[in-house]
Amino acid sequence: MPSARRLDATDARILLALGRTPRATAVALAEELGLSRNTVQSRLARLEQGDVLRSPEHRIDPAALGYPLSAYVTVQVTQRMLDEVGRSLAAVPEVLQVHGLTGPQDLLVHVVATDAEDLYRIAGQMLEIPGVERTSNALVMREMVPYRLTPLLERATGD
Protein backbone atom coordinates (compact mmCIF):
# COMPACT_ATOMS: atom_id res chain seq x y z
CA MET A 1 0.00 0.00 0.00
CA PRO A 2 1.83 3.15 -1.10
CA SER A 3 1.96 6.04 1.34
CA ALA A 4 0.32 9.30 0.28
CA ARG A 5 3.51 11.33 0.71
CA ARG A 6 7.00 10.48 -0.44
CA LEU A 7 9.65 10.58 2.27
CA ASP A 8 12.34 13.24 2.11
CA ALA A 9 15.97 13.00 3.26
CA THR A 10 15.14 14.19 6.79
CA ASP A 11 12.41 11.55 7.16
CA ALA A 12 14.90 8.92 5.95
CA ARG A 13 17.54 10.07 8.46
CA ILE A 14 14.99 9.86 11.29
CA LEU A 15 13.91 6.36 10.20
CA LEU A 16 17.52 5.18 9.93
CA ALA A 17 18.24 6.43 13.45
CA LEU A 18 15.05 4.80 14.70
CA GLY A 19 16.10 1.56 13.03
CA ARG A 20 19.41 1.65 14.89
CA THR A 21 17.73 2.47 18.21
CA PRO A 22 14.02 1.52 18.01
CA ARG A 23 13.20 2.75 21.53
CA ALA A 24 14.92 6.11 21.17
CA THR A 25 12.98 9.13 22.36
CA ALA A 26 12.33 12.11 20.13
CA VAL A 27 14.82 14.07 22.24
CA ALA A 28 17.53 11.43 21.70
CA LEU A 29 16.83 11.31 17.96
CA ALA A 30 16.91 15.10 17.74
CA GLU A 31 20.29 15.20 19.50
CA GLU A 32 21.76 12.46 17.31
CA LEU A 33 20.56 14.06 14.09
CA GLY A 34 21.08 17.72 14.97
CA LEU A 35 17.38 18.51 14.57
CA SER A 36 14.93 20.21 16.89
CA ARG A 37 12.78 18.02 19.14
CA ASN A 38 9.64 19.55 17.63
CA THR A 39 10.78 18.67 14.11
CA VAL A 40 11.43 15.06 15.08
CA GLN A 41 8.16 14.75 17.01
CA SER A 42 6.04 16.24 14.23
CA ARG A 43 7.68 14.09 11.57
CA LEU A 44 7.29 10.91 13.63
CA ALA A 45 3.63 11.75 14.21
CA ARG A 46 3.11 12.30 10.47
CA LEU A 47 4.91 9.02 9.64
CA GLU A 48 2.72 7.12 12.12
CA GLN A 49 -0.49 8.69 10.81
CA GLY A 50 0.52 8.01 7.21
CA ASP A 51 1.08 4.30 7.89
CA VAL A 52 4.77 4.59 7.06
CA LEU A 53 5.72 3.18 10.47
CA ARG A 54 4.25 -0.28 10.54
CA SER A 55 3.57 -2.64 13.37
CA PRO A 56 6.55 -3.77 15.44
CA GLU A 57 5.21 -7.33 15.01
CA HIS A 58 7.46 -7.54 11.95
CA ARG A 59 10.46 -7.75 14.28
CA ILE A 60 9.23 -10.79 16.24
CA ASP A 61 10.63 -14.17 15.16
CA PRO A 62 7.74 -16.68 14.91
CA ALA A 63 10.15 -19.43 16.04
CA ALA A 64 10.24 -17.76 19.46
CA LEU A 65 6.48 -18.40 19.65
CA GLY A 66 6.89 -22.08 18.74
CA TYR A 67 6.53 -21.76 14.96
CA PRO A 68 9.96 -22.61 13.49
CA LEU A 69 8.62 -23.78 10.11
CA SER A 70 7.92 -21.08 7.53
CA ALA A 71 6.35 -21.61 4.11
CA TYR A 72 4.91 -19.72 1.19
CA VAL A 73 1.67 -20.99 -0.27
CA THR A 74 0.43 -19.94 -3.68
CA VAL A 75 -3.33 -20.02 -3.95
CA GLN A 76 -5.53 -20.14 -7.00
CA VAL A 77 -8.94 -18.60 -6.28
CA THR A 78 -12.35 -18.63 -7.96
CA GLN A 79 -12.27 -15.17 -9.49
CA ARG A 80 -15.15 -13.33 -7.88
CA MET A 81 -14.31 -14.72 -4.44
CA LEU A 82 -10.94 -13.06 -3.89
CA ASP A 83 -12.09 -10.73 -1.09
CA GLU A 84 -13.95 -13.52 0.73
CA VAL A 85 -10.91 -15.79 0.53
CA GLY A 86 -8.71 -12.97 1.83
CA ARG A 87 -11.00 -12.46 4.83
CA SER A 88 -11.03 -16.20 5.53
CA LEU A 89 -7.23 -16.39 5.36
CA ALA A 90 -6.98 -13.47 7.80
CA ALA A 91 -8.89 -15.61 10.31
CA VAL A 92 -6.15 -18.29 10.27
CA PRO A 93 -3.67 -17.38 13.06
CA GLU A 94 -0.71 -19.02 11.28
CA VAL A 95 -1.17 -16.79 8.21
CA LEU A 96 1.33 -13.96 8.59
CA GLN A 97 0.76 -12.12 5.32
CA VAL A 98 -1.21 -12.39 2.09
CA HIS A 99 -0.26 -10.71 -1.21
CA GLY A 100 -2.41 -10.50 -4.33
CA LEU A 101 -0.46 -11.51 -7.44
CA THR A 102 -0.63 -11.21 -11.19
CA GLY A 103 -0.27 -14.34 -13.28
CA PRO A 104 -1.72 -17.84 -12.92
CA GLN A 105 -1.67 -17.79 -9.10
CA ASP A 106 -3.86 -15.27 -7.31
CA LEU A 107 -2.37 -15.10 -3.82
CA LEU A 108 0.97 -15.59 -2.11
CA VAL A 109 0.43 -16.53 1.53
CA HIS A 110 3.22 -16.55 4.12
CA VAL A 111 2.43 -19.08 6.85
CA VAL A 112 4.23 -20.50 9.85
CA ALA A 113 3.81 -23.89 11.49
CA THR A 114 5.11 -25.88 14.43
CA ASP A 115 6.22 -28.78 12.18
CA ALA A 116 5.42 -30.54 8.90
CA GLU A 117 2.26 -32.13 10.33
CA ASP A 118 1.03 -28.71 11.44
CA LEU A 119 1.74 -27.29 7.97
CA TYR A 120 -0.31 -30.13 6.50
CA ARG A 121 -3.20 -29.17 8.81
CA ILE A 122 -2.92 -25.48 7.82
CA ALA A 123 -2.82 -26.36 4.10
CA GLY A 124 -5.95 -28.47 4.56
CA GLN A 125 -7.66 -25.61 6.37
CA MET A 126 -6.82 -23.30 3.48
CA LEU A 127 -8.20 -25.79 0.94
CA GLU A 128 -11.49 -25.90 2.86
CA ILE A 129 -12.04 -22.16 2.33
CA PRO A 130 -14.83 -21.62 -0.22
CA GLY A 131 -13.31 -20.19 -3.38
CA VAL A 132 -9.86 -21.77 -2.97
CA GLU A 133 -9.31 -23.97 -6.01
CA ARG A 134 -5.70 -25.07 -5.59
CA THR A 135 -2.68 -24.46 -3.39
CA SER A 136 1.02 -25.16 -3.70
CA ASN A 137 3.49 -25.05 -0.80
CA ALA A 138 7.15 -24.05 -0.75
CA LEU A 139 9.07 -24.50 2.49
CA VAL A 140 11.53 -21.84 3.55
CA MET A 141 14.87 -23.61 4.04
CA ARG A 142 16.70 -20.54 5.34
CA GLU A 143 16.50 -16.79 5.16
CA MET A 144 19.14 -15.53 2.74
CA VAL A 145 18.44 -11.78 3.03
CA PRO A 146 16.32 -10.62 5.96
CA TYR A 147 13.60 -8.03 5.50
CA ARG A 148 15.36 -4.70 5.27
CA LEU A 149 14.89 -1.12 4.20
CA THR A 150 18.19 0.35 5.41
CA PRO A 151 19.81 0.44 1.92
CA LEU A 152 16.78 2.32 0.54
CA LEU A 153 16.71 4.72 3.49
CA GLU A 154 20.44 5.37 3.08
CA ARG A 155 19.87 6.14 -0.59
CA ALA A 156 16.97 8.45 0.30
CA THR A 157 19.15 10.53 2.64
CA GLY A 158 21.22 11.61 -0.35
CA ASP A 159 24.47 11.17 1.58
Tab-separated table of N, CA and C in Angstrom:
chain	number	residue	atom	x	y	z
A	1	MET	N	0.843	-1.168	0.000
A	1	MET	CA	0.000	0.000	0.000
A	1	MET	C	0.892	1.235	0.000
A	2	PRO	N	0.951	1.990	-1.061
A	2	PRO	CA	1.827	3.146	-1.095
A	2	PRO	C	1.362	4.235	-0.148
A	3	SER	N	2.325	4.942	0.464
A	3	SER	CA	1.958	6.045	1.339
A	3	SER	C	1.599	7.245	0.475
A	4	ALA	N	0.805	8.143	1.033
A	4	ALA	CA	0.321	9.296	0.276
A	4	ALA	C	1.435	10.289	-0.017
A	5	ARG	N	2.454	10.338	0.843
A	5	ARG	CA	3.508	11.333	0.708
A	5	ARG	C	4.847	10.622	0.620
A	6	ARG	N	5.665	11.051	-0.301
A	6	ARG	CA	6.999	10.479	-0.440
A	6	ARG	C	7.898	11.039	0.663
A	7	LEU	N	8.740	10.175	1.207
A	7	LEU	CA	9.652	10.583	2.271
A	7	LEU	C	10.771	11.450	1.715
A	8	ASP	N	11.195	12.435	2.508
A	8	ASP	CA	12.341	13.241	2.108
A	8	ASP	C	13.577	12.768	2.873
A	9	ALA	N	14.706	13.421	2.652
A	9	ALA	CA	15.970	13.003	3.258
A	9	ALA	C	15.925	13.081	4.786
A	10	THR	N	15.235	14.072	5.332
A	10	THR	CA	15.136	14.187	6.792
A	10	THR	C	14.323	13.036	7.368
A	11	ASP	N	13.202	12.707	6.721
A	11	ASP	CA	12.414	11.546	7.156
A	11	ASP	C	13.283	10.289	7.144
A	12	ALA	N	14.048	10.106	6.081
A	12	ALA	CA	14.898	8.921	5.949
A	12	ALA	C	15.952	8.881	7.046
A	13	ARG	N	16.542	10.021	7.379
A	13	ARG	CA	17.535	10.071	8.460
A	13	ARG	C	16.902	9.687	9.795
A	14	ILE	N	15.697	10.182	10.042
A	14	ILE	CA	14.989	9.857	11.292
A	14	ILE	C	14.696	8.353	11.342
A	15	LEU	N	14.235	7.795	10.238
A	15	LEU	CA	13.911	6.365	10.203
A	15	LEU	C	15.157	5.499	10.342
A	16	LEU	N	16.261	5.911	9.751
A	16	LEU	CA	17.524	5.176	9.928
A	16	LEU	C	17.947	5.171	11.401
A	17	ALA	N	17.871	6.331	12.035
A	17	ALA	CA	18.240	6.427	13.449
A	17	ALA	C	17.287	5.589	14.301
A	18	LEU	N	16.030	5.604	13.979
A	18	LEU	CA	15.045	4.801	14.705
A	18	LEU	C	15.289	3.315	14.491
A	19	GLY	N	15.751	2.948	13.308
A	19	GLY	CA	16.099	1.559	13.033
A	19	GLY	C	17.284	1.091	13.860
A	20	ARG	N	18.231	1.978	14.069
A	20	ARG	CA	19.406	1.646	14.889
A	20	ARG	C	19.042	1.541	16.364
A	21	THR	N	18.133	2.422	16.803
A	21	THR	CA	17.727	2.470	18.213
A	21	THR	C	16.204	2.600	18.261
A	22	PRO	N	15.487	1.478	18.132
A	22	PRO	CA	14.022	1.516	18.014
A	22	PRO	C	13.292	2.180	19.186
A	23	ARG	N	13.886	2.177	20.367
A	23	ARG	CA	13.202	2.748	21.530
A	23	ARG	C	13.688	4.156	21.860
A	24	ALA	N	14.399	4.761	20.933
A	24	ALA	CA	14.919	6.111	21.173
A	24	ALA	C	13.777	7.104	21.309
A	25	THR	N	13.968	8.055	22.195
A	25	THR	CA	12.985	9.126	22.358
A	25	THR	C	13.193	10.159	21.257
A	26	ALA	N	12.203	11.021	21.105
A	26	ALA	CA	12.325	12.106	20.129
A	26	ALA	C	13.492	13.018	20.499
A	27	VAL	N	13.710	13.225	21.792
A	27	VAL	CA	14.823	14.069	22.243
A	27	VAL	C	16.155	13.438	21.837
A	28	ALA	N	16.294	12.117	22.062
A	28	ALA	CA	17.533	11.431	21.704
A	28	ALA	C	17.759	11.458	20.192
A	29	LEU	N	16.707	11.255	19.427
A	29	LEU	CA	16.826	11.307	17.960
A	29	LEU	C	17.225	12.708	17.503
A	30	ALA	N	16.600	13.710	18.103
A	30	ALA	CA	16.912	15.095	17.741
A	30	ALA	C	18.382	15.404	18.011
A	31	GLU	N	18.876	14.971	19.165
A	31	GLU	CA	20.292	15.201	19.502
A	31	GLU	C	21.209	14.500	18.507
A	32	GLU	N	20.908	13.239	18.224
A	32	GLU	CA	21.758	12.464	17.309
A	32	GLU	C	21.798	13.069	15.920
A	33	LEU	N	20.666	13.588	15.470
A	33	LEU	CA	20.559	14.060	14.088
A	33	LEU	C	20.774	15.562	13.935
A	34	GLY	N	20.904	16.269	15.045
A	34	GLY	CA	21.081	17.718	14.965
A	34	GLY	C	19.824	18.429	14.507
A	35	LEU	N	18.669	17.899	14.913
A	35	LEU	CA	17.381	18.506	14.570
A	35	LEU	C	16.691	18.964	15.844
A	36	SER	N	15.687	19.807	15.702
A	36	SER	CA	14.929	20.207	16.891
A	36	SER	C	13.994	19.069	17.309
A	37	ARG	N	13.695	19.032	18.608
A	37	ARG	CA	12.783	18.016	19.141
A	37	ARG	C	11.413	18.120	18.465
A	38	ASN	N	10.947	19.353	18.267
A	38	ASN	CA	9.640	19.550	17.633
A	38	ASN	C	9.612	18.998	16.207
A	39	THR	N	10.700	19.197	15.472
A	39	THR	CA	10.784	18.671	14.105
A	39	THR	C	10.674	17.152	14.120
A	40	VAL	N	11.449	16.523	15.001
A	40	VAL	CA	11.427	15.057	15.078
A	40	VAL	C	10.050	14.569	15.503
A	41	GLN	N	9.474	15.178	16.532
A	41	GLN	CA	8.156	14.746	17.006
A	41	GLN	C	7.083	14.903	15.934
A	42	SER	N	7.078	16.027	15.242
A	42	SER	CA	6.037	16.241	14.230
A	42	SER	C	6.208	15.286	13.052
A	43	ARG	N	7.448	15.026	12.678
A	43	ARG	CA	7.681	14.094	11.569
A	43	ARG	C	7.314	12.667	11.965
A	44	LEU	N	7.667	12.259	13.170
A	44	LEU	CA	7.294	10.914	13.625
A	44	LEU	C	5.778	10.764	13.673
A	45	ALA	N	5.091	11.794	14.155
A	45	ALA	CA	3.626	11.751	14.208
A	45	ALA	C	3.047	11.610	12.799
A	46	ARG	N	3.593	12.368	11.857
A	46	ARG	CA	3.105	12.297	10.475
A	46	ARG	C	3.390	10.917	9.871
A	47	LEU	N	4.562	10.343	10.162
A	47	LEU	CA	4.907	9.019	9.644
A	47	LEU	C	3.980	7.942	10.222
A	48	GLU	N	3.638	8.076	11.496
A	48	GLU	CA	2.720	7.116	12.116
A	48	GLU	C	1.320	7.242	11.534
A	49	GLN	N	0.845	8.470	11.356
A	49	GLN	CA	-0.494	8.693	10.810
A	49	GLN	C	-0.587	8.264	9.352
A	50	GLY	N	0.511	8.365	8.618
A	50	GLY	CA	0.524	8.014	7.209
A	50	GLY	C	0.813	6.548	6.953
A	51	ASP	N	0.826	5.740	8.000
A	51	ASP	CA	1.078	4.299	7.889
A	51	ASP	C	2.454	3.971	7.323
A	52	VAL	N	3.406	4.879	7.472
A	52	VAL	CA	4.774	4.590	7.063
A	52	VAL	C	5.428	3.693	8.101
A	53	LEU	N	5.208	4.011	9.378
A	53	LEU	CA	5.724	3.184	10.469
A	53	LEU	C	4.724	2.068	10.724
A	54	ARG	N	5.131	0.875	10.394
A	54	ARG	CA	4.246	-0.279	10.539
A	54	ARG	C	4.383	-0.918	11.909
A	55	SER	N	3.601	-1.933	12.104
A	55	SER	CA	3.568	-2.640	13.373
A	55	SER	C	4.931	-3.223	13.735
A	56	PRO	N	5.299	-3.152	15.008
A	56	PRO	CA	6.554	-3.770	15.438
A	56	PRO	C	6.491	-5.301	15.410
A	57	GLU	N	5.337	-5.876	15.119
A	57	GLU	CA	5.207	-7.333	15.006
A	57	GLU	C	6.197	-7.900	13.995
A	58	HIS	N	6.558	-7.098	13.009
A	58	HIS	CA	7.461	-7.544	11.951
A	58	HIS	C	8.819	-7.964	12.508
A	59	ARG	N	9.153	-7.466	13.675
A	59	ARG	CA	10.458	-7.748	14.275
A	59	ARG	C	10.469	-9.020	15.112
A	60	ILE	N	9.315	-9.602	15.382
A	60	ILE	CA	9.233	-10.786	16.236
A	60	ILE	C	9.455	-12.045	15.401
A	61	ASP	N	10.351	-12.907	15.849
A	61	ASP	CA	10.631	-14.166	15.161
A	61	ASP	C	9.566	-15.189	15.548
A	62	PRO	N	8.782	-15.697	14.588
A	62	PRO	CA	7.742	-16.679	14.910
A	62	PRO	C	8.290	-17.931	15.612
A	63	ALA	N	9.557	-18.267	15.375
A	63	ALA	CA	10.153	-19.433	16.039
A	63	ALA	C	10.144	-19.258	17.554
A	64	ALA	N	10.274	-18.024	18.019
A	64	ALA	CA	10.243	-17.757	19.456
A	64	ALA	C	8.865	-18.041	20.048
A	65	LEU	N	7.849	-18.094	19.206
A	65	LEU	CA	6.484	-18.400	19.647
A	65	LEU	C	6.135	-19.871	19.420
A	66	GLY	N	7.130	-20.656	18.968
A	66	GLY	CA	6.893	-22.081	18.744
A	66	GLY	C	6.549	-22.440	17.309
A	67	TYR	N	6.823	-21.532	16.376
A	67	TYR	CA	6.529	-21.762	14.955
A	67	TYR	C	7.812	-21.666	14.132
A	68	PRO	N	8.668	-22.682	14.192
A	68	PRO	CA	9.957	-22.606	13.486
A	68	PRO	C	9.865	-22.860	11.982
A	69	LEU	N	8.772	-23.465	11.525
A	69	LEU	CA	8.624	-23.782	10.111
A	69	LEU	C	7.911	-22.638	9.403
A	70	SER	N	8.498	-22.168	8.312
A	70	SER	CA	7.924	-21.081	7.527
A	70	SER	C	7.732	-21.581	6.100
A	71	ALA	N	6.630	-21.185	5.481
A	71	ALA	CA	6.352	-21.612	4.112
A	71	ALA	C	5.600	-20.511	3.376
A	72	TYR	N	5.704	-20.580	2.054
A	72	TYR	CA	4.909	-19.719	1.191
A	72	TYR	C	3.958	-20.612	0.422
A	73	VAL	N	2.705	-20.214	0.404
A	73	VAL	CA	1.675	-20.990	-0.269
A	73	VAL	C	1.094	-20.123	-1.376
A	74	THR	N	1.126	-20.636	-2.603
A	74	THR	CA	0.430	-19.936	-3.683
A	74	THR	C	-0.972	-20.509	-3.748
A	75	VAL	N	-1.926	-19.628	-3.979
A	75	VAL	CA	-3.332	-20.017	-3.949
A	75	VAL	C	-4.010	-19.547	-5.222
A	76	GLN	N	-4.698	-20.471	-5.846
A	76	GLN	CA	-5.532	-20.139	-7.000
A	76	GLN	C	-6.964	-20.035	-6.489
A	77	VAL	N	-7.632	-18.925	-6.844
A	77	VAL	CA	-8.935	-18.599	-6.277
A	77	VAL	C	-9.982	-18.464	-7.378
A	78	THR	N	-11.210	-18.896	-7.078
A	78	THR	CA	-12.346	-18.626	-7.956
A	78	THR	C	-12.466	-17.109	-8.056
A	79	GLN	N	-12.470	-16.593	-9.267
A	79	GLN	CA	-12.274	-15.171	-9.494
A	79	GLN	C	-13.134	-14.241	-8.656
A	80	ARG	N	-14.351	-14.329	-8.594
A	80	ARG	CA	-15.151	-13.333	-7.881
A	80	ARG	C	-15.159	-13.539	-6.365
A	81	MET	N	-14.322	-14.423	-5.881
A	81	MET	CA	-14.313	-14.717	-4.442
A	81	MET	C	-13.020	-14.274	-3.758
A	82	LEU	N	-12.244	-13.463	-4.414
A	82	LEU	CA	-10.938	-13.063	-3.889
A	82	LEU	C	-11.042	-12.386	-2.520
A	83	ASP	N	-11.952	-11.439	-2.369
A	83	ASP	CA	-12.093	-10.734	-1.090
A	83	ASP	C	-12.535	-11.673	0.023
A	84	GLU	N	-13.476	-12.564	-0.274
A	84	GLU	CA	-13.950	-13.519	0.734
A	84	GLU	C	-12.826	-14.453	1.173
A	85	VAL	N	-12.035	-14.911	0.207
A	85	VAL	CA	-10.909	-15.790	0.528
A	85	VAL	C	-9.898	-15.027	1.385
A	86	GLY	N	-9.626	-13.789	1.043
A	86	GLY	CA	-8.705	-12.975	1.833
A	86	GLY	C	-9.173	-12.828	3.274
A	87	ARG	N	-10.456	-12.575	3.464
A	87	ARG	CA	-10.995	-12.456	4.827
A	87	ARG	C	-10.885	-13.785	5.576
A	88	SER	N	-11.135	-14.880	4.896
A	88	SER	CA	-11.029	-16.198	5.535
A	88	SER	C	-9.584	-16.511	5.911
A	89	LEU	N	-8.643	-16.161	5.054
A	89	LEU	CA	-7.229	-16.388	5.356
A	89	LEU	C	-6.791	-15.547	6.551
A	90	ALA	N	-7.322	-14.332	6.668
A	90	ALA	CA	-6.976	-13.467	7.795
A	90	ALA	C	-7.432	-14.065	9.127
A	91	ALA	N	-8.393	-14.975	9.085
A	91	ALA	CA	-8.894	-15.610	10.306
A	91	ALA	C	-8.022	-16.787	10.752
A	92	VAL	N	-7.048	-17.185	9.931
A	92	VAL	CA	-6.152	-18.293	10.273
A	92	VAL	C	-4.939	-17.697	11.002
A	93	PRO	N	-4.751	-18.010	12.288
A	93	PRO	CA	-3.673	-17.382	13.059
A	93	PRO	C	-2.274	-17.594	12.474
A	94	GLU	N	-2.041	-18.716	11.825
A	94	GLU	CA	-0.714	-19.019	11.284
A	94	GLU	C	-0.411	-18.282	9.980
A	95	VAL	N	-1.381	-17.597	9.426
A	95	VAL	CA	-1.172	-16.795	8.210
A	95	VAL	C	-0.582	-15.451	8.638
A	96	LEU	N	0.656	-15.196	8.224
A	96	LEU	CA	1.331	-13.958	8.593
A	96	LEU	C	1.030	-12.822	7.626
A	97	GLN	N	0.914	-13.159	6.343
A	97	GLN	CA	0.760	-12.116	5.323
A	97	GLN	C	0.184	-12.727	4.063
A	98	VAL	N	-0.626	-11.946	3.349
A	98	VAL	CA	-1.211	-12.391	2.087
A	98	VAL	C	-1.004	-11.284	1.059
A	99	HIS	N	-0.477	-11.663	-0.106
A	99	HIS	CA	-0.264	-10.715	-1.209
A	99	HIS	C	-1.097	-11.166	-2.405
A	100	GLY	N	-1.753	-10.225	-3.069
A	100	GLY	CA	-2.410	-10.497	-4.334
A	100	GLY	C	-1.377	-10.451	-5.445
A	101	LEU	N	-1.467	-11.384	-6.369
A	101	LEU	CA	-0.464	-11.511	-7.438
A	101	LEU	C	-1.083	-11.342	-8.817
A	102	THR	N	-0.235	-11.097	-9.793
A	102	THR	CA	-0.626	-11.210	-11.191
A	102	THR	C	-0.174	-12.594	-11.653
A	103	GLY	N	-0.695	-13.041	-12.760
A	103	GLY	CA	-0.271	-14.344	-13.284
A	103	GLY	C	-1.241	-15.455	-12.919
A	104	PRO	N	-0.809	-16.702	-13.110
A	104	PRO	CA	-1.723	-17.836	-12.915
A	104	PRO	C	-2.129	-18.057	-11.454
A	105	GLN	N	-1.307	-17.668	-10.510
A	105	GLN	CA	-1.672	-17.787	-9.097
A	105	GLN	C	-2.220	-16.448	-8.626
A	106	ASP	N	-3.198	-16.494	-7.746
A	106	ASP	CA	-3.859	-15.269	-7.309
A	106	ASP	C	-3.278	-14.680	-6.029
A	107	LEU	N	-2.847	-15.551	-5.117
A	107	LEU	CA	-2.374	-15.100	-3.820
A	107	LEU	C	-1.060	-15.767	-3.440
A	108	LEU	N	-0.236	-15.037	-2.718
A	108	LEU	CA	0.968	-15.589	-2.105
A	108	LEU	C	0.776	-15.416	-0.607
A	109	VAL	N	0.745	-16.539	0.108
A	109	VAL	CA	0.432	-16.530	1.529
A	109	VAL	C	1.656	-16.999	2.305
A	110	HIS	N	2.102	-16.175	3.238
A	110	HIS	CA	3.217	-16.553	4.116
A	110	HIS	C	2.605	-17.152	5.381
A	111	VAL	N	2.955	-18.395	5.668
A	111	VAL	CA	2.429	-19.078	6.849
A	111	VAL	C	3.581	-19.605	7.695
A	112	VAL	N	3.286	-19.846	8.955
A	112	VAL	CA	4.231	-20.496	9.849
A	112	VAL	C	3.535	-21.696	10.479
A	113	ALA	N	4.355	-22.671	10.889
A	113	ALA	CA	3.810	-23.889	11.485
A	113	ALA	C	4.780	-24.426	12.533
A	114	THR	N	4.259	-25.285	13.395
A	114	THR	CA	5.107	-25.880	14.430
A	114	THR	C	5.989	-26.977	13.854
A	115	ASP	N	5.476	-27.696	12.833
A	115	ASP	CA	6.219	-28.776	12.180
A	115	ASP	C	5.512	-29.136	10.884
A	116	ALA	N	5.991	-30.153	10.192
A	116	ALA	CA	5.420	-30.541	8.901
A	116	ALA	C	3.964	-30.970	9.036
A	117	GLU	N	3.650	-31.686	10.102
A	117	GLU	CA	2.261	-32.128	10.325
A	117	GLU	C	1.337	-30.926	10.515
A	118	ASP	N	1.815	-29.927	11.235
A	118	ASP	CA	1.027	-28.713	11.441
A	118	ASP	C	0.833	-27.971	10.121
A	119	LEU	N	1.869	-27.924	9.286
A	119	LEU	CA	1.744	-27.293	7.973
A	119	LEU	C	0.707	-28.027	7.130
A	120	TYR	N	0.689	-29.338	7.222
A	120	TYR	CA	-0.308	-30.135	6.497
A	120	TYR	C	-1.722	-29.754	6.956
A	121	ARG	N	-1.900	-29.577	8.262
A	121	ARG	CA	-3.202	-29.171	8.810
A	121	ARG	C	-3.600	-27.793	8.275
A	122	ILE	N	-2.644	-26.845	8.282
A	122	ILE	CA	-2.925	-25.480	7.823
A	122	ILE	C	-3.279	-25.487	6.329
A	123	ALA	N	-2.538	-26.260	5.542
A	123	ALA	CA	-2.817	-26.357	4.101
A	123	ALA	C	-4.220	-26.913	3.877
A	124	GLY	N	-4.596	-27.906	4.662
A	124	GLY	CA	-5.952	-28.465	4.559
A	124	GLY	C	-7.002	-27.439	4.927
A	125	GLN	N	-6.739	-26.663	5.956
A	125	GLN	CA	-7.660	-25.607	6.373
A	125	GLN	C	-7.832	-24.577	5.260
A	126	MET	N	-6.737	-24.254	4.585
A	126	MET	CA	-6.816	-23.302	3.480
A	126	MET	C	-7.630	-23.875	2.322
A	127	LEU	N	-7.454	-25.160	2.038
A	127	LEU	CA	-8.200	-25.790	0.943
A	127	LEU	C	-9.697	-25.873	1.230
A	128	GLU	N	-10.072	-25.853	2.492
A	128	GLU	CA	-11.490	-25.900	2.857
A	128	GLU	C	-12.197	-24.554	2.701
A	129	ILE	N	-11.442	-23.492	2.481
A	129	ILE	CA	-12.036	-22.161	2.332
A	129	ILE	C	-12.786	-22.104	1.000
A	130	PRO	N	-14.084	-21.749	1.032
A	130	PRO	CA	-14.830	-21.621	-0.216
A	130	PRO	C	-14.157	-20.622	-1.158
A	131	GLY	N	-13.950	-21.042	-2.388
A	131	GLY	CA	-13.308	-20.189	-3.382
A	131	GLY	C	-11.860	-20.554	-3.640
A	132	VAL	N	-11.234	-21.321	-2.745
A	132	VAL	CA	-9.862	-21.765	-2.967
A	132	VAL	C	-9.919	-22.986	-3.870
A	133	GLU	N	-9.306	-22.876	-5.040
A	133	GLU	CA	-9.315	-23.967	-6.008
A	133	GLU	C	-8.106	-24.879	-5.861
A	134	ARG	N	-6.935	-24.276	-5.628
A	134	ARG	CA	-5.702	-25.067	-5.594
A	134	ARG	C	-4.655	-24.308	-4.794
A	135	THR	N	-3.797	-25.066	-4.102
A	135	THR	CA	-2.675	-24.460	-3.389
A	135	THR	C	-1.397	-25.211	-3.742
A	136	SER	N	-0.286	-24.540	-3.531
A	136	SER	CA	1.024	-25.157	-3.702
A	136	SER	C	1.938	-24.590	-2.629
A	137	ASN	N	2.646	-25.474	-1.919
A	137	ASN	CA	3.487	-25.050	-0.796
A	137	ASN	C	4.960	-25.050	-1.175
A	138	ALA	N	5.687	-24.094	-0.626
A	138	ALA	CA	7.146	-24.046	-0.751
A	138	ALA	C	7.702	-23.746	0.633
A	139	LEU	N	8.480	-24.687	1.172
A	139	LEU	CA	9.073	-24.496	2.488
A	139	LEU	C	10.248	-23.529	2.426
A	140	VAL	N	10.372	-22.712	3.437
A	140	VAL	CA	11.532	-21.836	3.554
A	140	VAL	C	12.639	-22.651	4.206
A	141	MET	N	13.743	-22.845	3.512
A	141	MET	CA	14.865	-23.611	4.041
A	141	MET	C	15.737	-22.747	4.945
A	142	ARG	N	15.985	-21.513	4.518
A	142	ARG	CA	16.698	-20.544	5.341
A	142	ARG	C	16.485	-19.161	4.754
A	143	GLU	N	16.645	-18.169	5.596
A	143	GLU	CA	16.499	-16.786	5.158
A	143	GLU	C	17.849	-16.308	4.631
A	144	MET	N	17.893	-15.955	3.372
A	144	MET	CA	19.141	-15.528	2.736
A	144	MET	C	19.389	-14.027	2.932
A	145	VAL	N	18.352	-13.219	2.807
A	145	VAL	CA	18.437	-11.779	3.030
A	145	VAL	C	17.230	-11.419	3.886
A	146	PRO	N	17.450	-10.964	5.108
A	146	PRO	CA	16.316	-10.621	5.961
A	146	PRO	C	15.601	-9.375	5.440
A	147	TYR	N	14.354	-9.224	5.860
A	147	TYR	CA	13.601	-8.031	5.495
A	147	TYR	C	14.404	-6.804	5.910
A	148	ARG	N	14.543	-5.884	4.996
A	148	ARG	CA	15.357	-4.700	5.271
A	148	ARG	C	14.918	-3.534	4.417
A	149	LEU	N	15.122	-2.358	4.943
A	149	LEU	CA	14.892	-1.120	4.204
A	149	LEU	C	16.079	-0.169	4.325
A	150	THR	N	17.044	-0.521	5.165
A	150	THR	CA	18.190	0.351	5.412
A	150	THR	C	18.866	0.823	4.123
A	151	PRO	N	19.158	-0.064	3.144
A	151	PRO	CA	19.805	0.443	1.924
A	151	PRO	C	18.970	1.496	1.184
A	152	LEU	N	17.648	1.338	1.202
A	152	LEU	CA	16.784	2.320	0.540
A	152	LEU	C	16.736	3.627	1.319
A	153	LEU	N	16.689	3.512	2.662
A	153	LEU	CA	16.705	4.720	3.495
A	153	LEU	C	18.022	5.466	3.326
A	154	GLU	N	19.127	4.722	3.285
A	154	GLU	CA	20.435	5.372	3.080
A	154	GLU	C	20.477	6.102	1.746
A	155	ARG	N	19.920	5.472	0.722
A	155	ARG	CA	19.874	6.141	-0.594
A	155	ARG	C	19.018	7.389	-0.537
A	156	ALA	N	17.895	7.313	0.213
A	156	ALA	CA	16.973	8.447	0.301
A	156	ALA	C	17.550	9.642	1.055
A	157	THR	N	18.548	9.401	1.916
A	157	THR	CA	19.150	10.526	2.643
A	157	THR	C	19.982	11.400	1.730
A	158	GLY	N	20.414	10.838	0.592
A	158	GLY	CA	21.220	11.606	-0.346
A	158	GLY	C	22.664	11.750	0.058
A	159	ASP	N	23.064	11.094	1.125
A	159	ASP	CA	24.475	11.167	1.576
A	159	ASP	C	25.373	10.298	0.750
